[in-house]
Amino acid sequence: MSTARRRPGRRGADAGNRGKILAAAAKRFTELGFRATTIRGVAADAGVDPALVHYFFGTKEQLFAQAMALPLDPGAVVEEMLAPGVDGVGRRLAARLLQVLDETAPANPVLALIRSATAHESAATMLREFLTAAVLNRITAALDVDRAELRAALCASQVVGLIVAREVVGLPALRTTDRAVLAGIYGDTLQRYLTEPL
Amino acid sequence: MSTARRRPGRRGADAGNRGKILAAAAKRFTELGFRATTIRGVAADAGVDPALVHYFFGTKEQLFAQAMALPLDPGAVVEEMLAPGVDGVGRRLAARLLQVLDETAPANPVLALIRSATAHESAATMLREFLTAAVLNRITAALDVDRAELRAALCASQVVGLIVAREVVGLPALRTTDRAVLAGIYGDTLQRYLTEPL
DNA sequence: AGCAGAACTCTACGGCTGCTGAAATCTTGG
DNA sequence: CCAAGATTTCAGCAGCCGTAGAGTTCTGCT
């Protein structure tokens, strides 16, 4: 039994294999990071020959860039955080982050970048640019405070730490404690990093 | 030229290859994490045949455990943090952490565990136990506060975040800002997590 | 209808990995 | 001084990996 090999050649009009590959790649990259993700594994998830992955997306690095590009679109979130004004922006950030962590666990794209940044320099760069330029610098710029870059970095360090401590290290207290309580605690920290005198 | 292969057989009485292998393994594990470290690479650093690594330490996982066990001995540090009393314990923790990060960069053992925890479950467990049981729980226990486990986890999240943001992501502001300033900011956060009402 | 090209699979190459068994060499105890 | 044991290298197995090239089948245009 078993192999049941499929014949080569073009499939039906809307095979959608390109999309399946992209989805499978995003999933595996987010859960395993760059290095531990294999083209063969992605292809297996998508029900496709590994060579097809290469045919559509080129090298593994190009696949990574394309699979990770889509899930990261923080523009709308930033607007939403800033809309109600400066007061409580830290709290809103923390609450939103915890919500997203719960909803997307364990396949959070930022977590994917963190995992990959370990062994893959370009992922570290993607993550650095995403954290600062795409999210936090926008917030600090809108708040018009001094030492904006430092404030953004402080926030990033607490955000990253929360993600890693919860999802990678798996500290139990961060999983069991009520989300609203955590949002309050971390919100105070972020608010201080953003607007209080340093 | 080159190969200049060495003949097999026992070396001089105090070849010390076992120690060389252990040191090379610790270095590579700390800089690259578990997965990206190869036995062959460790052997090359130690100037030794890869098979000798297996002869001394068994599997790669056993080598990891033995190479990482030594650098993590936080007992004395904890005593030192608590000695002057509760006031300013957060500040002392932050200052000490930043100092150690500077001195050991980029080969910090905790960073090694973080890198490895990505792809290696036992490293995640080691890190979790090290962070909570070996360090932070001792502090919270000595402070006699409520919600000790949560407080320890909060501190761990900020500590881990600082390490990752600085050493893995490489946020510039965290490298250029004066160490004392950072120690003050993070010290306040840790102090709040440890002793303030939540 | 016919043809260009897109989609798809097969096979395979070269390289790297952890790990093993055997042989070679040295040290040490008797 | 010789046997037993410790250390060290060699050679290689089996298994992954990313990637390339050639061949097969289907779609869409004319």
XYZ file of C-alpha atoms (C1' of nucleotides) in Angstrom:
456
model
C 0.000 0.000 0.000
C 0.989 3.486 0.535
C 2.939 5.381 -1.953
C -0.002 5.911 -4.308
C 2.084 8.327 -6.261
C 0.275 11.048 -8.115
C 0.950 11.485 -11.739
C 2.744 14.647 -12.778
C 1.158 17.377 -14.783
C -1.085 20.309 -14.236
C -4.043 19.912 -11.887
C -7.548 21.270 -12.148
C -8.018 24.923 -12.834
C -8.211 25.981 -9.212
C -5.850 23.616 -7.483
C -4.749 26.453 -5.251
C -1.497 24.761 -4.414
C 0.370 28.022 -4.297
C -1.864 29.226 -1.504
C -1.675 25.922 0.326
C 2.108 26.052 0.263
C 2.129 29.601 1.549
C -0.242 28.711 4.382
C 1.714 25.608 5.335
C 4.967 27.548 5.248
C 3.563 30.295 7.453
C 2.344 27.726 9.943
C 5.602 25.820 10.140
C 7.756 28.919 10.229
C 5.675 30.365 13.043
C 5.766 27.204 15.083
C 9.296 26.033 14.427
C 11.327 29.005 13.257
C 13.392 29.227 10.100
C 16.024 26.620 10.676
C 13.800 23.848 11.978
C 11.305 24.307 9.169
C 12.016 22.111 6.172
C 10.876 22.538 2.611
C 9.962 18.872 2.593
C 7.800 19.338 5.653
C 6.020 22.314 4.145
C 5.424 20.347 0.973
C 4.032 17.415 2.935
C 1.619 19.700 4.791
C 0.463 21.173 1.525
C 0.139 17.732 -0.074
C 2.598 18.596 -2.768
C 5.998 17.661 -4.090
C 8.911 19.552 -2.509
C 10.102 20.665 -5.905
C 6.880 22.581 -6.396
C 7.721 24.757 -3.442
C 10.962 25.592 -5.094
C 9.202 26.159 -8.379
C 6.849 28.748 -6.898
C 8.993 30.518 -4.350
C 12.635 29.895 -5.083
C 14.981 29.402 -2.169
C 13.969 28.735 1.409
C 14.888 32.264 2.362
C 12.619 33.740 -0.307
C 9.819 31.493 0.882
C 10.355 32.717 4.426
C 10.156 36.346 3.384
C 6.953 35.825 1.419
C 5.268 33.647 4.025
C 6.047 36.044 6.861
C 5.272 39.251 5.006
C 1.515 38.933 5.052
C 0.723 38.206 8.702
C 2.529 41.328 9.846
C 0.387 44.337 9.109
C 0.212 46.401 12.242
C -0.952 49.643 10.690
C -4.555 49.376 11.781
C -3.641 48.224 15.275
C -1.464 51.248 15.870
C -4.248 53.593 14.843
C -6.609 51.821 17.184
C -4.225 52.089 20.120
C -3.770 55.794 19.673
C -7.333 56.784 18.851
C -8.682 57.210 22.406
C -5.778 59.450 23.397
C -2.610 59.162 25.412
C -4.185 58.049 28.649
C -4.243 54.298 28.959
C -2.364 53.594 25.753
C -0.097 51.218 27.644
C -3.050 49.324 28.999
C -4.640 49.049 25.580
C -1.373 47.802 24.104
C -0.987 45.159 26.787
C -4.590 44.011 26.537
C -4.410 43.755 22.784
C -1.134 41.874 22.894
C -2.484 39.324 25.360
C -5.611 38.894 23.311
C -3.634 38.290 20.142
C -1.369 35.846 21.962
C -4.365 33.838 23.093
C -6.091 33.900 19.748
C -3.130 32.983 17.599
C -1.353 30.626 19.997
C 0.863 28.920 19.309
C 1.251 30.361 15.820
C 1.976 33.985 16.442
C 3.976 35.574 13.631
C 6.026 37.718 15.979
C 6.893 34.596 17.905
C 7.950 33.103 14.608
C 10.368 35.935 14.034
C 11.736 35.594 17.544
C 12.305 31.892 17.084
C 13.954 32.484 13.730
C 16.027 35.443 14.863
C 17.969 32.963 16.954
C 19.696 31.393 14.017
C 18.911 33.632 11.119
C 20.237 37.125 10.849
C 17.681 38.372 8.371
C 14.899 37.317 10.694
C 16.506 39.330 13.473
C 16.523 42.324 11.172
C 12.906 41.767 10.178
C 11.946 41.576 13.823
C 13.953 44.632 14.793
C 12.405 46.693 12.039
C 8.951 45.392 12.728
C 9.113 46.124 16.425
C 10.565 49.582 16.163
C 9.755 51.143 12.835
C 6.420 49.494 12.220
C 4.891 49.642 15.667
C 6.551 51.327 18.574
C 8.231 54.223 16.830
C 4.884 55.186 15.380
C 3.428 55.299 18.839
C 6.220 57.275 20.403
C 6.239 59.648 17.465
C 2.536 60.266 17.901
C 2.995 60.846 21.609
C 5.637 63.534 21.143
C 7.864 62.585 24.071
C 11.591 62.874 24.660
C 13.973 59.957 24.109
C 11.514 58.324 21.755
C 13.872 55.646 20.546
C 14.799 54.543 24.035
C 11.155 54.457 25.072
C 10.292 52.322 22.073
C 13.124 49.940 22.905
C 12.022 49.647 26.519
C 8.515 48.760 25.446
C 9.814 46.321 22.893
C 11.895 44.585 25.544
C 8.880 44.068 27.798
C 6.664 42.984 24.910
C 9.222 40.513 23.643
C 9.841 39.275 27.164
C 6.179 38.639 27.746
C 5.889 36.711 24.504
C 8.978 34.613 25.135
C 8.230 33.958 28.803
C 4.701 32.865 27.984
C 5.055 31.005 24.720
C 8.616 29.732 24.614
C 9.624 29.300 28.235
C 6.067 28.533 29.248
C 5.981 30.115 32.696
C 2.770 28.830 34.252
C 1.884 31.994 36.127
C 1.668 33.926 32.881
C -0.769 31.417 31.439
C -3.047 30.992 34.420
C -3.283 34.527 35.721
C -6.392 36.345 34.556
C -5.798 38.232 31.372
C -7.236 41.476 32.682
C -4.921 41.402 35.691
C -1.910 40.889 33.484
C -3.073 43.628 31.145
C -3.230 46.006 34.079
C 0.230 45.173 35.363
C 1.963 45.229 32.012
C -0.087 48.218 30.929
C 1.324 50.238 33.802
C 4.843 49.268 32.820
C 4.332 50.185 29.186
C 2.632 53.426 30.100
C 5.591 54.373 32.256
C 8.041 53.498 29.502
C 6.024 55.567 27.035
C 5.056 58.735 28.850
C 6.508 59.021 32.360
C 9.777 60.818 33.029
C 12.675 58.378 32.805
C 49.184 20.551 2.135
C 47.164 20.389 5.080
C 45.590 17.265 6.192
C 48.583 16.309 8.330
C 46.435 13.732 10.010
C 47.319 12.820 13.505
C 47.893 9.252 14.361
C 45.407 7.582 16.661
C 46.238 6.470 20.134
C 46.501 7.947 23.537
C 48.203 11.344 23.930
C 50.460 12.591 26.677
C 49.373 12.111 30.237
C 47.596 15.461 30.561
C 46.163 16.075 27.127
C 43.129 17.677 28.714
C 40.958 17.016 25.717
C 37.937 16.337 27.836
C 38.096 19.847 29.227
C 38.766 21.369 25.816
C 35.700 19.654 24.416
C 33.562 20.841 27.293
C 34.757 24.422 26.861
C 34.246 24.382 23.101
C 30.788 22.876 23.535
C 29.796 25.507 26.079
C 30.968 28.254 23.766
C 29.163 26.971 20.712
C 25.977 26.127 22.595
C 25.899 29.599 24.113
C 26.465 31.348 20.825
C 24.417 29.170 18.506
C 21.896 27.265 20.574
C 21.362 23.517 20.620
C 20.247 22.838 17.105
C 22.776 24.934 15.243
C 25.646 23.522 17.246
C 27.224 20.481 15.611
C 29.345 17.819 17.186
C 31.763 18.186 14.333
C 32.067 21.893 14.989
C 32.718 21.367 18.668
C 35.343 18.765 17.834
C 37.027 21.125 15.385
C 37.182 23.889 17.996
C 38.720 21.472 20.458
C 41.174 20.180 17.877
C 39.876 16.668 18.206
C 38.101 13.960 16.284
C 34.287 14.066 16.474
C 34.180 10.497 17.712
C 36.083 11.537 20.812
C 33.219 13.811 21.770
C 30.898 10.833 21.751
C 33.393 8.718 23.600
C 33.493 11.196 26.472
C 29.958 12.534 26.606
C 27.609 10.226 24.754
C 24.813 11.815 22.769
C 24.538 15.462 21.787
C 21.825 15.971 24.367
C 24.012 14.620 27.170
C 26.810 16.885 26.031
C 24.443 19.843 26.149
C 23.360 19.059 29.681
C 26.918 18.710 30.938
C 28.233 21.764 29.104
C 25.415 23.983 30.326
C 25.291 22.734 33.886
C 28.421 24.443 35.114
C 27.958 28.055 33.997
C 24.639 28.311 35.795
C 25.292 28.670 39.472
C 23.333 31.639 40.724
C 23.375 30.847 44.402
C 25.926 33.445 45.390
C 24.324 36.131 43.255
C 20.984 35.725 44.942
C 22.530 36.113 48.374
C 24.280 39.232 47.211
C 21.090 40.776 45.878
C 19.226 40.235 49.108
C 21.946 41.133 51.579
C 21.422 44.923 51.716
C 17.706 44.539 52.348
C 14.492 44.877 50.394
C 14.977 48.458 49.316
C 16.598 48.694 45.939
C 16.679 44.972 45.257
C 15.199 45.603 41.819
C 17.874 48.111 41.021
C 20.637 45.783 42.136
C 19.191 42.968 40.059
C 19.005 45.136 36.952
C 22.499 46.544 37.426
C 23.961 43.106 37.947
C 22.159 41.686 34.937
C 23.403 44.461 32.666
C 26.912 44.044 33.980
C 26.875 40.310 33.335
C 25.447 40.883 29.861
C 28.286 43.224 29.025
C 30.976 41.013 30.487
C 29.875 37.746 28.937
C 28.558 39.064 25.631
C 27.839 37.398 23.390
C 28.291 34.141 25.248
C 25.812 34.390 28.067
C 24.599 30.996 29.275
C 21.072 32.205 29.858
C 21.033 33.496 26.318
C 22.177 30.052 25.281
C 19.189 28.489 26.964
C 16.864 31.004 25.351
C 18.279 30.282 21.933
C 18.021 26.566 22.513
C 14.572 26.661 24.057
C 13.340 27.601 20.615
C 13.862 24.168 19.177
C 14.597 21.983 22.140
C 12.040 21.214 24.762
C 14.492 20.169 27.457
C 16.281 23.500 27.099
C 12.977 25.273 27.675
C 12.524 23.255 30.824
C 16.044 23.994 31.987
C 15.457 27.679 31.409
C 12.090 27.671 33.135
C 13.476 25.951 36.169
C 16.563 28.097 36.248
C 14.618 31.339 36.033
C 12.004 30.500 38.596
C 13.267 27.926 41.037
C 16.934 28.844 41.029
C 16.696 32.623 41.037
C 13.463 34.479 41.252
C 11.517 32.216 43.551
C 14.329 32.446 46.051
C 14.046 36.187 45.983
C 10.297 36.343 46.287
C 10.383 33.755 49.033
C 12.881 35.821 50.961
C 10.768 38.942 50.490
C 7.630 37.372 51.936
C 5.135 38.957 49.556
C 1.792 37.802 48.196
C 1.432 36.179 44.772
C 5.070 35.191 44.808
C 4.882 32.997 41.734
C 3.249 35.677 39.638
C 5.792 38.251 40.785
C 8.634 35.943 39.865
C 7.122 35.354 36.443
C 6.688 39.071 35.840
C 10.329 39.696 36.671
C 11.401 36.789 34.528
C 9.471 38.200 31.585
C 11.220 41.553 31.842
C 14.625 39.973 32.370
C 14.203 37.650 29.424
C 12.862 40.491 27.316
C 15.846 42.665 28.074
C 18.249 39.871 27.180
C 16.479 39.007 23.942
C 15.916 42.593 22.865
C 19.542 43.462 23.481
C 21.402 40.369 22.383
C 19.190 38.639 19.855
C 17.133 41.396 18.285
C 19.898 43.909 18.792
C 17.887 47.038 19.496
C 20.412 49.873 19.288
C 18.940 51.989 22.060
C 19.529 49.216 24.567
C 23.186 48.989 23.623
C 24.013 52.681 23.501
C 22.089 54.004 26.472
C 24.204 54.397 29.564
C 24.148 51.315 31.716
C 23.294 53.165 34.886
C 20.287 54.805 33.256
C 19.002 51.462 32.069
C 19.621 49.947 35.470
C 17.494 52.668 37.030
C 14.606 52.239 34.629
C 14.532 48.458 34.709
C 15.257 48.467 38.413
C 12.069 50.412 39.038
C 10.093 47.944 36.994
C 11.531 44.934 38.794
C 11.052 46.576 42.167
C 7.406 47.161 41.356
C 6.940 43.587 40.208
C 8.593 42.326 43.381
C 7.214 44.440 46.190
C 4.527 46.908 45.111
C 0.819 46.049 45.292
C -0.317 44.473 42.040
C -7.511 22.245 -33.432
C -3.220 23.237 -32.170
C 0.359 25.155 -29.645
C 2.909 27.912 -25.877
C 3.459 27.904 -21.475
C 2.032 27.054 -16.669
C 1.693 23.569 -13.154
C 3.282 19.408 -11.359
C 6.128 15.160 -10.210
C 10.323 12.143 -10.425
C 14.866 11.333 -9.745
C 18.987 12.493 -8.141
C 23.321 15.047 -6.690
C 26.225 16.772 -3.142
C 26.581 17.990 1.437
C 25.834 17.881 6.166
C 24.247 15.499 10.342
C 24.569 12.212 14.703
C 26.516 8.167 15.698
C 29.133 3.465 15.662
C 32.792 -0.215 15.474
C 37.278 -1.282 14.917
C 42.018 -0.367 14.917
C 46.000 2.144 16.713
C 48.586 4.102 20.380
C 49.736 5.371 24.940
C 49.686 4.847 30.274
C 49.629 2.253 34.219
C 49.630 -1.670 37.581
C 51.733 -5.861 38.643
C 58.368 -6.027 30.852
C 54.052 -7.364 29.824
C 49.093 -7.361 29.999
C 44.940 -4.526 30.839
C 42.712 -0.531 30.166
C 42.218 4.361 28.727
C 42.395 7.531 24.949
C 42.386 8.802 20.162
C 41.728 8.505 15.175
C 39.718 6.380 10.899
C 36.254 4.982 7.958
C 31.671 4.707 7.161
C 26.472 4.015 7.695
C 21.956 5.798 7.356
C 19.315 9.711 7.293
C 18.118 14.110 6.527
C 18.544 18.561 3.887
C 18.111 22.254 -0.165
C 18.137 22.431 -4.778
C 18.368 21.342 -9.916
C 16.862 19.357 -14.294
C 14.131 16.684 -17.099
C 9.848 14.852 -18.186
C 4.461 14.785 -17.964
C 0.007 16.739 -18.016
C -3.245 20.274 -18.196
C -4.998 25.256 -19.415
C -5.783 29.141 -22.276
C -5.089 31.696 -26.412
C -5.638 31.963 -31.211
